Short mmCIF file of C-alpha atoms and ligand atoms in Angstrom, two decimals:
data_model
loop_
_atom_site.label_atom_id
_atom_site.label_comp_id
_atom_site.label_asym_id
_atom_site.label_seq_id
_atom_site.Cartn_x
_atom_site.Cartn_y
_atom_site.Cartn_z
CA UNK A 72 18.73 189.39 65.29
CA UNK A 73 18.85 185.76 65.61
CA UNK A 74 20.84 183.07 63.84
CA UNK A 75 19.75 181.84 60.34
CA UNK A 76 21.30 178.74 60.80
CA UNK A 77 18.62 177.05 58.52
CA UNK A 78 19.28 179.40 55.57
CA UNK A 79 22.91 178.66 56.13
CA UNK A 80 22.15 174.76 55.93
CA UNK A 81 19.75 175.06 52.79
CA UNK A 82 22.50 177.23 50.87
CA UNK A 83 25.24 174.85 51.12
CA UNK A 84 22.77 171.98 50.70
CA UNK A 85 21.79 173.71 46.89
CA UNK A 86 25.51 174.02 46.03
CA UNK A 87 26.05 170.56 46.39
CA UNK A 88 28.52 171.18 49.32
CA UNK A 89 26.44 169.39 52.06
CA UNK A 90 28.50 166.74 53.63
CA UNK A 91 27.59 163.74 55.57
CA UNK A 92 28.97 160.94 57.88
CA UNK A 93 29.03 157.62 56.29
CA UNK A 94 28.21 155.63 59.59
CA UNK A 95 31.01 152.93 60.13
CA UNK A 96 29.85 149.67 61.59
CA UNK A 97 32.72 147.68 61.16
CA UNK A 98 36.71 148.05 61.72
CA UNK A 99 38.97 149.56 59.33
CA UNK A 100 39.72 147.99 56.75
CA UNK A 101 39.18 146.89 52.48
CA UNK A 102 35.57 145.66 53.22
CA UNK A 103 33.94 147.66 55.37
CA UNK A 104 29.90 148.10 56.65
CA UNK A 105 28.73 151.72 55.73
CA UNK A 106 25.12 152.54 56.64
CA UNK A 107 23.99 149.21 56.49
CA UNK A 108 25.97 147.93 53.62
CA UNK A 109 28.93 146.25 52.96
CA UNK A 110 31.28 148.18 50.92
CA UNK A 111 34.69 147.97 49.08
CA UNK A 112 36.74 151.14 50.85
CA UNK A 113 39.16 153.04 48.56
CA UNK A 114 39.18 156.16 51.04
CA UNK A 115 40.80 155.59 54.12
CA UNK A 116 44.15 157.05 55.27
CA UNK A 117 45.17 153.73 56.80
CA UNK A 118 47.82 153.35 53.83
CA UNK A 119 49.61 150.24 55.65
CA UNK A 120 46.71 148.14 56.54
CA UNK A 121 47.68 148.34 60.31
CA UNK A 122 44.32 150.16 62.10
CA UNK A 123 43.03 146.75 62.23
CA UNK A 124 46.18 144.83 62.78
CA UNK A 125 46.01 141.91 65.27
CA UNK A 126 49.32 142.77 66.80
CA UNK A 127 48.29 146.45 67.54
CA UNK A 128 44.85 145.37 69.05
CA UNK A 129 46.90 143.36 71.45
CA UNK A 130 49.35 146.00 72.38
CA UNK A 131 46.75 148.14 72.91
CA UNK A 132 45.09 145.99 75.06
CA UNK A 133 47.85 144.70 76.87
CA UNK A 134 48.31 148.60 76.98
CA UNK A 135 45.47 149.38 78.86
CA UNK A 136 45.48 146.38 81.32
CA UNK A 137 48.96 147.62 82.68
CA UNK A 138 48.55 151.73 82.58
CA UNK A 139 44.46 152.00 82.46
CA UNK A 140 42.37 154.18 80.05
CA UNK A 141 42.89 157.69 80.67
CA UNK A 142 45.64 159.61 80.54
CA UNK A 143 44.58 161.54 83.11
CA UNK A 144 46.13 165.02 83.53
CA UNK A 145 48.07 166.87 80.88
CA UNK A 146 51.71 166.29 80.25
CA UNK A 147 52.99 168.53 82.56
CA UNK A 148 51.31 167.70 85.73
CA UNK A 149 51.12 163.92 85.76
CA UNK A 150 49.68 162.46 82.25
CA UNK A 151 53.04 161.99 80.81
CA UNK A 152 53.35 158.31 81.61
CA UNK A 153 56.32 155.64 80.34
CA UNK A 154 54.47 154.73 77.25
CA UNK A 155 54.29 158.04 75.83
CA UNK A 156 57.93 158.57 76.83
CA UNK A 157 59.03 155.76 75.27
CA UNK A 158 57.15 156.35 72.19
CA UNK A 159 58.63 159.88 71.82
CA UNK A 160 62.06 157.98 71.96
CA UNK A 161 61.54 155.51 69.49
CA UNK A 162 60.20 158.42 66.75
CA UNK A 163 63.32 160.50 67.67
CA UNK A 164 65.52 157.37 66.78
CA UNK A 165 62.96 156.67 64.33
CA UNK A 166 63.19 160.03 62.25
CA UNK A 167 67.05 160.21 63.39
CA UNK A 168 66.15 163.76 65.42
CA UNK A 169 67.59 164.38 68.81
CA UNK A 170 63.85 164.45 70.11
CA UNK A 171 60.16 163.97 69.51
CA UNK A 172 57.32 165.25 71.61
CA UNK A 173 53.71 163.31 71.27
CA UNK A 174 50.73 165.27 70.82
CA UNK A 175 46.95 164.17 70.77
CA UNK A 176 46.29 165.04 67.09
CA UNK A 177 47.95 166.23 64.52
CA UNK A 178 45.44 169.38 64.10
CA UNK A 179 47.17 170.15 67.93
CA UNK A 180 50.78 169.53 66.39
CA UNK A 181 50.43 171.69 63.74
CA UNK A 182 48.73 174.63 66.07
CA UNK A 183 51.31 173.95 68.64
CA UNK A 184 54.38 173.70 66.57
CA UNK A 185 53.92 177.12 64.31
CA UNK A 186 52.04 179.75 67.24
CA UNK A 187 55.19 178.71 69.80
CA UNK A 188 58.05 179.61 66.78
CA UNK A 189 56.20 182.66 65.55
CA UNK A 190 54.18 185.45 66.65
CA UNK A 191 53.94 189.58 66.13
CA UNK A 192 56.36 191.00 64.44
CA UNK A 193 57.38 187.49 62.35
CA UNK A 194 56.75 185.71 59.44
CA UNK A 195 54.80 182.63 58.23
CA UNK A 196 54.86 181.70 54.65
CA UNK A 197 52.36 178.60 53.39
CA UNK A 198 51.75 176.91 50.60
CA UNK A 199 48.22 178.03 49.07
CA UNK A 200 46.94 174.35 49.49
CA UNK A 201 48.55 173.26 52.82
CA UNK A 202 45.92 171.41 55.22
CA UNK A 203 43.69 173.56 57.13
CA UNK A 204 44.89 173.05 60.25
CA UNK A 205 48.23 174.71 59.28
CA UNK A 206 46.82 177.35 57.63
CA UNK A 207 44.65 178.28 60.74
CA UNK A 208 47.68 177.75 63.10
CA UNK A 209 49.61 180.69 60.61
CA UNK A 210 46.42 182.76 61.16
CA UNK A 211 46.19 182.03 64.66
CA UNK A 212 49.94 182.76 65.37
CA UNK A 213 49.76 186.31 64.62
CA UNK A 214 52.65 186.64 62.66
CA UNK A 215 52.49 188.02 58.86
CA UNK A 216 50.63 185.32 57.01
CA UNK A 217 51.18 184.84 53.23
CA UNK A 218 50.28 181.87 50.69
CA UNK A 219 52.92 181.05 48.31
CA UNK A 220 52.19 179.42 45.07
CA UNK A 221 51.40 175.75 45.31
CA UNK A 222 55.14 174.25 45.44
CA UNK A 223 56.29 177.05 43.84
CA UNK A 224 60.13 178.00 45.14
CA UNK A 225 60.17 181.04 42.81
CA UNK A 226 57.18 182.29 44.42
CA UNK A 227 58.05 181.62 48.19
CA UNK A 228 61.69 183.02 47.37
CA UNK A 229 59.61 186.65 46.25
CA UNK A 230 57.79 186.11 49.68
CA UNK A 231 60.83 185.43 51.50
CA UNK A 232 62.33 189.01 50.33
CA UNK A 233 59.54 190.53 52.05
CA UNK A 234 60.09 188.67 55.46
CA UNK A 235 60.26 190.43 58.67
CA UNK A 236 61.51 188.81 62.02
CA UNK A 237 61.72 184.96 62.42
CA UNK A 238 60.32 183.22 59.29
CA UNK A 239 59.03 180.06 59.22
CA UNK A 240 58.04 178.68 56.02
CA UNK A 241 55.39 175.65 56.11
CA UNK A 242 54.37 172.69 53.55
CA UNK A 243 52.58 169.42 53.76
CA UNK A 244 54.91 167.15 52.94
CA UNK A 245 52.67 165.15 50.64
CA UNK A 246 49.61 167.28 49.83
CA UNK A 247 46.47 165.65 51.51
CA UNK A 248 43.70 166.21 48.73
CA UNK A 249 46.57 165.96 45.38
CA UNK A 250 49.05 163.52 46.59
CA UNK A 251 51.70 165.26 45.19
CA UNK A 252 55.14 165.54 47.00
CA UNK A 253 56.41 168.97 47.99
CA UNK A 254 59.61 170.15 46.32
CA UNK A 255 61.52 170.18 49.18
CA UNK A 256 64.88 170.66 48.00
CA UNK A 257 64.07 173.50 46.19
CA UNK A 258 62.04 175.05 48.94
CA UNK A 259 64.60 174.07 51.98
CA UNK A 260 67.14 175.97 49.67
CA UNK A 261 65.22 179.10 49.19
CA UNK A 262 64.73 179.33 52.69
CA UNK A 263 68.30 178.29 53.80
CA UNK A 264 69.13 181.37 51.72
CA UNK A 265 67.33 183.70 54.21
CA UNK A 266 67.38 182.11 57.25
CA UNK A 267 63.93 180.79 57.34
CA UNK A 268 63.44 177.82 59.16
CA UNK A 269 60.94 175.06 57.35
CA UNK A 270 58.13 173.08 59.36
CA UNK A 271 56.92 170.00 57.29
CA UNK A 272 53.88 168.05 57.80
CA UNK A 273 54.62 164.68 56.42
CA UNK A 274 50.92 163.07 58.09
CA UNK A 275 50.60 161.22 54.68
CA UNK A 276 54.32 160.43 53.89
CA UNK A 277 55.39 158.75 56.98
CA UNK A 278 54.91 154.98 56.17
CA UNK A 279 54.52 154.82 52.27
CA UNK A 280 57.72 156.84 51.66
CA UNK A 281 60.98 156.75 52.06
CA UNK A 282 63.53 153.27 52.11
CA UNK A 283 62.24 152.65 55.41
CA UNK A 284 59.15 154.53 55.66
CA UNK A 285 60.47 157.64 57.24
CA UNK A 286 58.81 159.77 55.01
CA UNK A 287 59.49 162.51 52.36
CA UNK A 288 62.38 163.71 54.65
CA UNK A 289 63.98 160.31 53.68
CA UNK A 290 62.69 160.21 50.25
CA UNK A 291 64.98 163.34 49.72
CA UNK A 292 67.34 162.39 52.21
CA UNK A 293 67.19 165.95 53.87
CA UNK A 294 68.38 166.55 57.57
CA UNK A 295 67.76 168.77 60.43
CA UNK A 296 69.85 171.75 58.76
CA UNK A 297 67.26 171.66 56.10
CA UNK A 298 63.83 170.73 57.74
CA UNK A 299 63.97 171.97 61.23
CA UNK A 300 60.62 171.05 62.15
CA UNK A 301 59.09 167.72 61.15
CA UNK A 302 55.69 166.60 61.93
CA UNK A 303 54.11 163.22 61.42
CA UNK A 304 50.42 161.81 62.42
CA UNK A 305 49.81 158.66 64.05
CA UNK A 306 46.04 158.24 62.67
CA UNK A 307 47.15 157.19 59.15
CA UNK A 308 49.78 154.85 58.08
CA UNK A 309 50.30 154.04 61.86
CA UNK A 310 46.75 152.97 61.85
CA UNK A 311 46.49 154.66 65.53
CA UNK A 312 46.08 158.12 66.55
CA UNK A 313 48.06 161.06 67.66
CA UNK A 314 51.22 163.11 66.14
CA UNK A 315 54.37 164.15 66.81
CA UNK A 316 56.56 166.84 66.06
CA UNK A 317 60.56 165.59 65.59
CA UNK A 318 63.44 167.81 65.84
CA UNK A 319 66.14 169.15 67.81
CA UNK A 320 66.60 169.48 72.00
CA UNK A 321 65.62 172.85 72.22
CA UNK A 322 62.66 173.01 69.32
CA UNK A 323 60.97 170.50 71.63
CA UNK A 324 61.66 172.24 74.52
CA UNK A 325 60.42 175.43 73.66
CA UNK A 326 57.00 173.38 72.78
CA UNK A 327 56.93 172.11 75.96
CA UNK A 328 57.15 175.35 77.55
CA UNK A 329 55.32 177.44 75.09
CA UNK A 330 53.00 175.41 72.85
CA UNK A 331 49.41 176.30 74.37
CA UNK A 332 47.97 173.23 72.16
CA UNK A 333 50.54 170.93 74.30
CA UNK A 334 50.69 172.18 77.72
CA UNK A 335 46.64 172.71 77.91
CA UNK A 336 45.20 169.55 77.03
CA UNK A 337 44.85 165.86 78.57
CA UNK A 338 47.77 163.35 77.24
CA UNK A 339 46.42 160.48 75.07
CA UNK A 340 45.65 157.13 76.57
CA UNK A 341 48.76 155.45 77.65
CA UNK A 342 47.57 152.59 75.64
CA UNK A 343 47.36 154.35 72.32
CA UNK A 344 51.05 154.94 72.56
CA UNK A 345 51.48 151.07 73.25
CA UNK A 346 49.67 150.52 70.22
CA UNK A 347 51.88 152.51 68.20
CA UNK A 348 54.94 151.60 69.35
CA UNK A 349 53.93 148.23 67.60
CA UNK A 350 52.49 149.90 64.56
CA UNK A 351 56.15 151.55 64.15
CA UNK A 352 57.99 148.44 64.60
CA UNK A 353 55.76 146.71 61.98
CA UNK A 354 55.96 150.11 59.65
CA UNK A 355 59.67 149.67 60.21
CA UNK A 356 60.24 145.96 59.53
CA UNK A 357 57.65 144.60 57.17
CA UNK A 358 58.94 146.33 54.13
CA UNK A 359 56.43 144.16 51.90
CA UNK A 360 53.43 146.17 52.96
CA UNK A 361 55.46 149.37 51.21
CA UNK A 362 56.30 147.20 48.25
CA UNK A 363 53.05 145.97 47.67
CA UNK A 364 51.30 149.09 47.82
CA UNK A 365 53.49 150.84 45.03
CA UNK A 366 52.68 148.20 43.04
CA UNK A 367 48.89 148.79 43.44
CA UNK A 368 49.79 152.69 42.90
CA UNK A 369 51.48 151.79 39.68
CA UNK A 370 48.75 149.55 38.51
CA UNK A 371 46.10 151.88 39.29
CA UNK A 372 47.51 154.61 37.43
CA UNK A 373 48.05 152.44 34.10
CA UNK A 374 44.43 151.26 34.43
CA UNK A 375 43.18 155.08 34.69
CA UNK A 376 45.18 156.22 31.91
CA UNK A 377 43.19 153.34 29.97
CA UNK A 378 40.12 154.30 30.97
CA UNK A 379 40.99 158.37 30.23
CA UNK A 380 40.50 159.31 33.74
CA UNK A 381 42.13 162.74 34.82
CA UNK A 382 44.87 162.15 37.89
CA UNK A 383 46.95 164.12 39.41
CA UNK A 384 50.41 164.01 39.65
CA UNK A 385 50.95 161.69 42.46
CA UNK A 386 53.22 159.30 43.16
CA UNK A 387 51.56 158.43 46.65
CA UNK A 388 48.53 155.87 47.70
CA UNK A 389 46.33 159.25 47.70
CA UNK A 390 45.02 158.90 43.75
CA UNK A 391 42.53 161.82 42.97
CA UNK A 392 40.61 161.75 40.05
CA UNK A 393 39.83 165.17 39.11
CA UNK A 394 36.35 165.81 38.37
CA UNK A 395 35.73 169.90 38.37
CA UNK A 396 32.22 169.84 39.21
CA UNK A 397 31.21 169.21 42.64
CA UNK A 398 27.49 167.24 41.46
CA UNK A 399 29.18 165.47 38.88
CA UNK A 400 31.92 163.99 41.64
CA UNK A 401 28.59 163.58 43.74
CA UNK A 402 27.07 161.40 41.16
CA UNK A 403 30.38 159.26 40.24
CA UNK A 404 30.80 158.47 43.95
CA UNK A 405 27.01 157.63 44.09
CA UNK A 406 27.39 155.38 40.64
CA UNK A 407 30.56 153.75 42.60
CA UNK A 408 28.58 152.98 45.64
CA UNK A 409 25.88 151.35 43.48
CA UNK A 410 28.24 148.99 42.42
CA UNK A 411 29.55 148.35 46.26
CA UNK A 412 32.51 150.97 46.10
CA UNK A 413 33.11 153.56 48.76
CA UNK A 414 34.84 156.64 47.22
CA UNK A 415 34.54 159.93 49.06
CA UNK A 416 33.75 162.83 46.72
CA UNK A 417 35.84 165.97 47.86
CA UNK A 418 34.63 169.00 47.13
CA UNK A 419 35.17 173.16 48.15
CA UNK A 420 36.05 174.51 50.44
CA UNK A 421 38.13 171.58 51.22
CA UNK A 422 39.73 171.89 47.79
CA UNK A 423 39.85 175.11 45.51
CA UNK A 424 36.39 176.00 43.44
CA UNK A 425 35.96 174.00 40.28
CA UNK A 426 38.33 171.22 41.39
CA UNK A 427 35.95 168.57 42.88
CA UNK A 428 37.69 165.14 42.79
CA UNK A 429 37.48 161.44 43.97
CA UNK A 430 40.15 161.18 46.42
CA UNK A 431 41.03 157.38 45.83
CA UNK A 432 43.35 156.03 48.48
CA UNK A 433 45.25 152.60 48.50
CA UNK A 434 46.29 150.78 51.24
CA UNK A 435 48.67 147.93 51.42
CA UNK A 436 45.14 145.88 52.54
CA UNK A 437 44.08 145.92 49.54
CA UNK A 438 44.37 142.91 47.41
CA UNK A 439 45.10 143.08 43.36
CA UNK A 440 41.68 141.85 42.51
CA UNK A 441 39.73 144.31 44.63
CA UNK A 442 42.01 146.98 42.73
CA UNK A 443 40.68 145.34 39.27
CA UNK A 444 37.25 145.56 40.67
CA UNK A 445 37.77 149.57 41.21
CA UNK A 446 39.35 150.12 37.65
CA UNK A 447 36.38 148.02 36.31
CA UNK A 448 33.65 150.31 38.41
CA UNK A 449 35.06 153.49 36.92
CA UNK A 450 35.07 151.97 33.58
CA UNK A 451 31.88 151.41 33.67
CA UNK A 452 30.82 155.03 35.70
CA UNK A 453 33.16 157.34 34.32
CA UNK A 454 31.46 157.40 30.84
CA UNK A 455 28.18 158.29 32.29
CA UNK A 456 29.32 161.11 34.43
CA UNK A 457 31.13 162.64 31.42
CA UNK A 458 28.07 162.47 28.89
CA UNK A 459 26.45 164.14 31.99
CA UNK A 460 28.58 167.40 31.85
C1 PLP B 617 48.18 166.93 56.04
C2 PLP B 617 47.59 166.95 57.49
N1 PLP B 617 47.78 167.15 58.71
C3 PLP B 617 47.15 167.31 59.48
C4 PLP B 617 46.50 166.52 59.64
C5 PLP B 617 45.40 166.25 61.03
O1 PLP B 617 46.06 165.26 61.70
P1 PLP B 617 44.83 164.27 62.87
O2 PLP B 617 43.86 163.67 62.18
O3 PLP B 617 45.63 163.62 63.80
O4 PLP B 617 44.26 165.83 63.54
C6 PLP B 617 45.76 165.62 58.82
C7 PLP B 617 44.55 164.89 58.66
O5 PLP B 617 43.68 164.43 59.31
C8 PLP B 617 46.20 166.08 57.44
O6 PLP B 617 45.93 165.45 56.11
#
């Protein structure tokens, strides 16, 4: 017996599912250098254009001068420093929740929250197309794990009927590969009827959504009584790195005591927390970023409809173009690249079979002229891909 990795890789290549990492040789921004070429990118999650903001960079630099580079240890040993603590307090205030807890990545925050809350004898119910980290968390928890139909409160309700033990309903706030919003009012109402808790991972909602960038719960006006566990990530609209869970005093203390992905890892560099404190301030005070982004979203959707592209039901900066076949999705991405544009093709297993797509993402850093450039290129390329279907 041996591991036949070559055959496994060849199979993936033959199915047009081989993944490659574009080599970025510049900071994030609309104009990037990738694999030695300057390209106009529409595929980053830097929705508000903060990843390369001079004030955020200055905050990180000053943070490194004051606090050094490494976190040094886990939070429970001696890695929990003042910038981490201040950021947690600022995030609690921002989300209007009693407490928030900082994590090094969103993946870990999701693993931590689910596995600390449910285990054997309990139930975890998840949207079918939740982010991989949430699905992995559900499986890892050891709780009875079931997936309901996408965004379907009736499907959730029928699973809630069969739930045993403590029951946690888990959903993306903004679905990461589709851009649509979770129907939280209906999902939360179904959960409440059965005394289940709701956990929302709003990785893509914080920043772009809500009157002050407070994400999907602000958008729908929901509180702690509706969404008991609220997760945000800091590597997207915040432009930095890490994640947080916000909720009640008891929830956060439970995570500190029991969540293994929190306890057994080194804290993020304190300078990153300094940078995030600055980006949180910009996110809250510079509403023009959100307004400009919303204008770009509306213009993209109108322009795409004229071209005849198949978009999804998304009011967010995630505007996927549904192609279907993986080879065609790759072809469209390659045609755009020939014209100097970078948009990634997203294929199974990240999305369901037969639903390969170009995941266009917009940022407040894009200009209107850059968006017109994308629409122009799509108008030229789309008919070529269609004809070869
Ligand atoms: C919905 C969602 N949750 C969680 C994550 C993971 O967050 P992080 O990149 O901080 O690990 C991502 C993507 O990265 C995501 O799209």
